[in-house]
PDB file of C-alpha atoms in Angstrom:
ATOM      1  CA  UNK A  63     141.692  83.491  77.979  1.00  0.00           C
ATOM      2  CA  UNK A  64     145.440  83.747  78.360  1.00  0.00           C
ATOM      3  CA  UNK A  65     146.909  83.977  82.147  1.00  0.00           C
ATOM      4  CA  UNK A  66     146.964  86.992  83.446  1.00  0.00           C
ATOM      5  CA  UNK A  67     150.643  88.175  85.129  1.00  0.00           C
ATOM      6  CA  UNK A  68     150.659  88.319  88.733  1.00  0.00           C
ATOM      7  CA  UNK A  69     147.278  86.739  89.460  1.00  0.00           C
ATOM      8  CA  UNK A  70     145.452  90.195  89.614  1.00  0.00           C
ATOM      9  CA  UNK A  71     142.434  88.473  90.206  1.00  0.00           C
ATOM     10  CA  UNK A  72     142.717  87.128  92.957  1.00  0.00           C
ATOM     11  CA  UNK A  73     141.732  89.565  95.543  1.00  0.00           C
ATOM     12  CA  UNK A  74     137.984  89.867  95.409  1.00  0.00           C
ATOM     13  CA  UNK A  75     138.115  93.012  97.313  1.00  0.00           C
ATOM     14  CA  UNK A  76     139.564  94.475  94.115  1.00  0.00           C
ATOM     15  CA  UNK A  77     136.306  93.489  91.730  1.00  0.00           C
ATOM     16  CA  UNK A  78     132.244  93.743  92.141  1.00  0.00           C
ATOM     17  CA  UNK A  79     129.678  92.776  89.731  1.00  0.00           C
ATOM     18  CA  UNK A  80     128.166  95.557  88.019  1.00  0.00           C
ATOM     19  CA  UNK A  81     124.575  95.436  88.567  1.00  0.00           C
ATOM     20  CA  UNK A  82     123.772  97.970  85.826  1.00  0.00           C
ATOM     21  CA  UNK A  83     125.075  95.498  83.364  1.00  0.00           C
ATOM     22  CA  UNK A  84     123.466  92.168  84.472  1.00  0.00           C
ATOM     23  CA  UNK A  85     120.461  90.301  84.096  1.00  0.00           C
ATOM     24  CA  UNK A  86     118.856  86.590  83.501  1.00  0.00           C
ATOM     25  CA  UNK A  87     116.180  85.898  81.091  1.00  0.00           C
ATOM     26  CA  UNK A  88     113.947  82.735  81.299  1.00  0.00           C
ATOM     27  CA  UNK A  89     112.887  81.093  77.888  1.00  0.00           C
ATOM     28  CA  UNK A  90     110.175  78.504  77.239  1.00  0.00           C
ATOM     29  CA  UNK A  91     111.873  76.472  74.507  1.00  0.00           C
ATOM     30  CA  UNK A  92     110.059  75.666  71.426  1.00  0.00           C
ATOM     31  CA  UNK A  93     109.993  74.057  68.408  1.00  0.00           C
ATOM     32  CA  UNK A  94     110.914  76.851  66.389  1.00  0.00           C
ATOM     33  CA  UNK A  95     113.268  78.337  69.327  1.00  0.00           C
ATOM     34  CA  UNK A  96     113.050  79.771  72.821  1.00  0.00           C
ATOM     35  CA  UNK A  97     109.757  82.188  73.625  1.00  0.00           C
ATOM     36  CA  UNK A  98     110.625  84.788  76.387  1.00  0.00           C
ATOM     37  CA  UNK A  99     108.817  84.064  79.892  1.00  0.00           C
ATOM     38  CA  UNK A 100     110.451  86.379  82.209  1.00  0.00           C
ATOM     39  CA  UNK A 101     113.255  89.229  82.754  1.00  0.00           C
ATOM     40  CA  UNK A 102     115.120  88.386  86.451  1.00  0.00           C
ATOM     41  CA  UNK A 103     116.678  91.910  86.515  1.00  0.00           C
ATOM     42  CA  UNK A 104     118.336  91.278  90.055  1.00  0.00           C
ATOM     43  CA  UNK A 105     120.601  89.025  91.482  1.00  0.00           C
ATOM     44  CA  UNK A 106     123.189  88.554  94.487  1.00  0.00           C
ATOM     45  CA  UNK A 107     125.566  85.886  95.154  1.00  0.00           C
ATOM     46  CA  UNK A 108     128.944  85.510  94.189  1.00  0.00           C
ATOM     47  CA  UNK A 109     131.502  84.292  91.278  1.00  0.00           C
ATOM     48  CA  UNK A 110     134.376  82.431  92.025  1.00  0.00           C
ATOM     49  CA  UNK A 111     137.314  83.197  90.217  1.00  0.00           C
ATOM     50  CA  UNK A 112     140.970  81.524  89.743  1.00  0.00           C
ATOM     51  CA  UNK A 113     143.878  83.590  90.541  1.00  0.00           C
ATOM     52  CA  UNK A 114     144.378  83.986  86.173  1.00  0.00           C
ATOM     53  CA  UNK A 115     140.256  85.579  85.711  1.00  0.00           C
ATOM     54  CA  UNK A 116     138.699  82.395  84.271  1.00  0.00           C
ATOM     55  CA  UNK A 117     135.726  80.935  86.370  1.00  0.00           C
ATOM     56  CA  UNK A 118     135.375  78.547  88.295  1.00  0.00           C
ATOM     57  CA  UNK A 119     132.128  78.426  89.576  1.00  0.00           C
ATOM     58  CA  UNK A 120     129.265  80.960  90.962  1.00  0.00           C
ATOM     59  CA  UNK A 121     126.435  80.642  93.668  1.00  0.00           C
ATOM     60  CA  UNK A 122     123.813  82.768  92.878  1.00  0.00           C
ATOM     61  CA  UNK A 123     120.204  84.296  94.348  1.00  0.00           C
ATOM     62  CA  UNK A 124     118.074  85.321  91.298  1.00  0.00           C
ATOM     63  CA  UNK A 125     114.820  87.292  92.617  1.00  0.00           C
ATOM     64  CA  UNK A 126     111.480  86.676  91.219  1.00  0.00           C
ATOM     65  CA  UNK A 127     108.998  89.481  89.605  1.00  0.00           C
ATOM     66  CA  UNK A 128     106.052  88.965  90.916  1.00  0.00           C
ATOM     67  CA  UNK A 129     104.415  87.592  87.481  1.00  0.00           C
ATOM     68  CA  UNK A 130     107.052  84.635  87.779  1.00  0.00           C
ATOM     69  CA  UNK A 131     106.357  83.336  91.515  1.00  0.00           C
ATOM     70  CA  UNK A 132     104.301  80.484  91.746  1.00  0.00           C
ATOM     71  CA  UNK A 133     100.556  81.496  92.667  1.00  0.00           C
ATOM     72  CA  UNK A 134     100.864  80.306  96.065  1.00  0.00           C
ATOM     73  CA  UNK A 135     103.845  82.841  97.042  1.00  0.00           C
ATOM     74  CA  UNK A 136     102.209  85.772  95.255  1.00  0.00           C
ATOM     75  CA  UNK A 137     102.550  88.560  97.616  1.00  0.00           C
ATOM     76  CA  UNK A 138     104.923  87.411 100.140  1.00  0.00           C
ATOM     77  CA  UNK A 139     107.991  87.859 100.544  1.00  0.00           C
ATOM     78  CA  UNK A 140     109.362  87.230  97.027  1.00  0.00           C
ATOM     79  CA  UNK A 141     111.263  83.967  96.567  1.00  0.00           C
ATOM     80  CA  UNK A 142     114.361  83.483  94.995  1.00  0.00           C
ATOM     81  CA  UNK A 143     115.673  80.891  92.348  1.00  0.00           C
ATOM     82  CA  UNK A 144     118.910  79.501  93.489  1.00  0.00           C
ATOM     83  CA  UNK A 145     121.848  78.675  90.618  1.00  0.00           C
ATOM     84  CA  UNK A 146     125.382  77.313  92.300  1.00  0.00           C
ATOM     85  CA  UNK A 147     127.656  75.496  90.251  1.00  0.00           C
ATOM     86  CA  UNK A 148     131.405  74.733  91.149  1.00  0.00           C
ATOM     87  CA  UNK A 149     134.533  73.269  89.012  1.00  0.00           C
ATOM     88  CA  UNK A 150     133.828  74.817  86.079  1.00  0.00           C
ATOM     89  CA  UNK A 151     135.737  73.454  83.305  1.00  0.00           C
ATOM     90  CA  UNK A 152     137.382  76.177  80.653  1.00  0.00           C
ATOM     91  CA  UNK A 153     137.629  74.511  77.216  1.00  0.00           C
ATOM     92  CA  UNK A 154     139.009  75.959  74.085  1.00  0.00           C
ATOM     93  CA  UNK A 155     139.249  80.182  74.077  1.00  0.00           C
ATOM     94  CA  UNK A 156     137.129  81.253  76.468  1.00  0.00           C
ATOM     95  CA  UNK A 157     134.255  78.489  76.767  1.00  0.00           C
ATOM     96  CA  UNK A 158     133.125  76.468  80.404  1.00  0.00           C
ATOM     97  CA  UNK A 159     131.117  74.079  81.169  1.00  0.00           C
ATOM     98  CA  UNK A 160     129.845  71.885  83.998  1.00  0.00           C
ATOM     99  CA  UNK A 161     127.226  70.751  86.202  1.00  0.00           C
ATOM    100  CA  UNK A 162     124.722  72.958  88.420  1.00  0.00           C
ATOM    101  CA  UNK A 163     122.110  72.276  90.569  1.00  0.00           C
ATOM    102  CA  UNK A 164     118.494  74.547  90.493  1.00  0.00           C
ATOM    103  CA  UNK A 165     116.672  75.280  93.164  1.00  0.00           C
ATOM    104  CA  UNK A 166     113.211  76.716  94.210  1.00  0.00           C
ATOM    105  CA  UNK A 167     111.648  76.164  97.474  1.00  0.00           C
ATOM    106  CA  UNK A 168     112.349  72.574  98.152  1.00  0.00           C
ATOM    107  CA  UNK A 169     112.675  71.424  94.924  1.00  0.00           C
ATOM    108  CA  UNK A 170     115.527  71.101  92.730  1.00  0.00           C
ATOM    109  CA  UNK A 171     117.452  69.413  89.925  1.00  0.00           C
ATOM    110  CA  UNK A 172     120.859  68.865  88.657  1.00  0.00           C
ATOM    111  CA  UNK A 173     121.717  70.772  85.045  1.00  0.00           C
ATOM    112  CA  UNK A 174     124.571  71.538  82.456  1.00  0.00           C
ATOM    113  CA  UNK A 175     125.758  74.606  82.444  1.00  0.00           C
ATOM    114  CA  UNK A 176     127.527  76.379  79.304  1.00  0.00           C
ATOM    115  CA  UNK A 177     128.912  79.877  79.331  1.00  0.00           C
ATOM    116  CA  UNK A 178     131.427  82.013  78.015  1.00  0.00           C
ATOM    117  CA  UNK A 179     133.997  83.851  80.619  1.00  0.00           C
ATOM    118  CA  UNK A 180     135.821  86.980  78.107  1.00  0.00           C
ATOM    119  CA  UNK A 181     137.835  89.544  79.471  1.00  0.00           C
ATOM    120  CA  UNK A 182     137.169  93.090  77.635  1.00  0.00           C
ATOM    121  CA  UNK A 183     139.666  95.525  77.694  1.00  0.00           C
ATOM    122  CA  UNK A 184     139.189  98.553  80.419  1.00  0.00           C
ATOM    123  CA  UNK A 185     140.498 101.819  79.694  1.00  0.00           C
ATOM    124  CA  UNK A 186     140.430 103.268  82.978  1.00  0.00           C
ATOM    125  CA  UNK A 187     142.546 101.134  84.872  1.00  0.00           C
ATOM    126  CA  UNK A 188     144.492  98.856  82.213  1.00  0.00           C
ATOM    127  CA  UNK A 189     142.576  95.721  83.792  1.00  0.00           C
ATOM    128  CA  UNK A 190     140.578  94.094  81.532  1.00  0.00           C
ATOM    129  CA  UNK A 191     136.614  93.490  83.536  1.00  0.00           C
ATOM    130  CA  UNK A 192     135.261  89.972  82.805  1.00  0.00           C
ATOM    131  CA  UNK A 193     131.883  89.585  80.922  1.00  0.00           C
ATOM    132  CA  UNK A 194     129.950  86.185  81.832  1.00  0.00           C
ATOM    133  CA  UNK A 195     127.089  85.036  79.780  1.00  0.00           C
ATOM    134  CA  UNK A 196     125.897  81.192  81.386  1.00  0.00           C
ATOM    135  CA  UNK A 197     123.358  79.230  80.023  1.00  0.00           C
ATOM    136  CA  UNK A 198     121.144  76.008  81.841  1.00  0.00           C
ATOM    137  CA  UNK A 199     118.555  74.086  80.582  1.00  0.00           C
ATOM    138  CA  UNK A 200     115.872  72.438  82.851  1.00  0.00           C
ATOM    139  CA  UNK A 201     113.007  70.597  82.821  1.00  0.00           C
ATOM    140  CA  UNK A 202     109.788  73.305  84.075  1.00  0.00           C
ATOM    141  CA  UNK A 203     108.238  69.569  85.346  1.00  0.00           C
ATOM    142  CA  UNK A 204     111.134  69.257  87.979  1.00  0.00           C
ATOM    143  CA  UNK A 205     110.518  72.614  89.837  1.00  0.00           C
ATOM    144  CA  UNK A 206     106.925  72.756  88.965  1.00  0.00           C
ATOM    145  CA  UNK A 207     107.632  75.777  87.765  1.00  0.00           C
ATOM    146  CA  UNK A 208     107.665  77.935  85.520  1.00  0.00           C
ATOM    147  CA  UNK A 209     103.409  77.052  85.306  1.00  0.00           C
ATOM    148  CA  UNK A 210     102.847  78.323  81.458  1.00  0.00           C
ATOM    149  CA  UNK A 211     106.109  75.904  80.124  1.00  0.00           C
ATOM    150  CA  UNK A 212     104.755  72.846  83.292  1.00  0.00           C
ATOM    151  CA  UNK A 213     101.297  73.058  82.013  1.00  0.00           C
ATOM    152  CA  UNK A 214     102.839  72.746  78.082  1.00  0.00           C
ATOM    153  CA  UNK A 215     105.398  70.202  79.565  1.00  0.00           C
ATOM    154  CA  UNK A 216     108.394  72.640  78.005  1.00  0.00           C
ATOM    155  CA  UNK A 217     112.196  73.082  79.226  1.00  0.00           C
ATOM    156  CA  UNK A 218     112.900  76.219  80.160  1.00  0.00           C
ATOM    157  CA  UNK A 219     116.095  77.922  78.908  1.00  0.00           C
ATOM    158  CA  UNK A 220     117.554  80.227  81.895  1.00  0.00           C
ATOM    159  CA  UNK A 221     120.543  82.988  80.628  1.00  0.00           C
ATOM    160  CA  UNK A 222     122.381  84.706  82.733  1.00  0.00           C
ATOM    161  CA  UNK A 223     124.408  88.122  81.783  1.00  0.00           C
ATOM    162  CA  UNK A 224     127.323  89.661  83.959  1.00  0.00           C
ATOM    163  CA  UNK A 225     130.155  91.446  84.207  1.00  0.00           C
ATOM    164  CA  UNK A 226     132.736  91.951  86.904  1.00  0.00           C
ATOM    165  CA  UNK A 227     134.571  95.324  86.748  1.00  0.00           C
ATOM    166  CA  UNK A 228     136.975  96.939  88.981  1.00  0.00           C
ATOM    167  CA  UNK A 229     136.120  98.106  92.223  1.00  0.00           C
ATOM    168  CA  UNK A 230     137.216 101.937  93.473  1.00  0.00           C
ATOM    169  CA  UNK A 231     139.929 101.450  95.794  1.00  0.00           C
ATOM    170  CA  UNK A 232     140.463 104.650  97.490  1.00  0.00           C
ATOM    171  CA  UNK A 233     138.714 107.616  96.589  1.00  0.00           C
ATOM    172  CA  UNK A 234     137.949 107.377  93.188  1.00  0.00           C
ATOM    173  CA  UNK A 235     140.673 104.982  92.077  1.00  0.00           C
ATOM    174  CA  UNK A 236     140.228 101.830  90.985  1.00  0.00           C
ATOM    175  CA  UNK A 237     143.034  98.861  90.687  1.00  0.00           C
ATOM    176  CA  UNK A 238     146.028  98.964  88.656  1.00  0.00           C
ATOM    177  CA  UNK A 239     147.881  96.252  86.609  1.00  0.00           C
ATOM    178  CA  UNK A 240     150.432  95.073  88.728  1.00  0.00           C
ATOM    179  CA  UNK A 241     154.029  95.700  87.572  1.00  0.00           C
ATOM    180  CA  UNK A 242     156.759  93.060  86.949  1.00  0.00           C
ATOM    181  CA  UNK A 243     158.032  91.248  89.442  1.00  0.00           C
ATOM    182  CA  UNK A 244     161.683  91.923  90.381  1.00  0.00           C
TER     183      UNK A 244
END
């Protein structure tokens, strides 16, 4: 992604994730390619951007439908899967990777991450938003969980979808590209 002038990214006051438009997906991997487990429609947390809109790293809560929790936390209050990873490196265009650490409960385990950080142009305020799509896969055995890919002894594949847009500041305004500096 090239640099954006004037480091409009840098104020996180100025950008939100857009719920509507994010999701995670959990994937039993196969041998003839990942079989859908799960849909993890919600999620809070936060991305961390540098100052030019590529990522550097993100610390996330992913909540659990009720089919996914492990039978002994069925009914309570629902547990979340925890995803933080920080230094993400940007390699050619607009690819990152690193390291990330999983976490359920007391358990956890240390992953690569892969993703893809593009900026899309936005007509309404001549910023372009950022659309994230990270990837991890880790071994079901390690969190005990998933139970349908521990019992097969199967990596799960866990994809995350996001995008951070502008936020309204003001009534009904949202950021503007800043102008050259004089």
């Amino acid at each position: 992604m090239d640099p954006v002038s004037d480091a409009i990214y840098s104020d996180p006051s100025a950008w939100r994730i857009d719920t509507d438009a994010s999701e995670g997906t959990l994937a039993m991997v196969m041998q003839d390619g990942p079989r859908p487990l799960f849909r993890l429609p919600r999620f809070h947390g936060s991305f961390y951007l540098r100052p030019t809109g590529r990522l550097a790293g993100f610390a996330l809560h992913l909540d659990l439908p009720e089919e996914a929790r492990p039978a002994r936390l069925r009914g309570q209050e629902p547990p979340t899967l925890y995803w933080e990873s920080t230094d993400l490196r940007t390699g050619t265009a607009n690819d990152l990777d690193g390291r990330g650490m999983l976490q359920l409960g007391r358990r956890e385990t240390w992953t690569a991450v892969s993703g893809v950080c593009s900026p899309v142009p936005y007509a309404r305020s001549g910023l372009p938003y950022l659309k994230i799509v990270l990837e991890t896969t880790f071994p079901s055995l390690a969190l005990w969980w998933p139970q349908e890919a521990r019992r097969r002894l199967r990596p799960v594949l866990l994809t995350l979808f996001a995008e951070i847009r502008p936020a309204r500041v003001g009534p009904g305004s949202p950021p503007q590209v800043p102008g050259p500096r004089r």
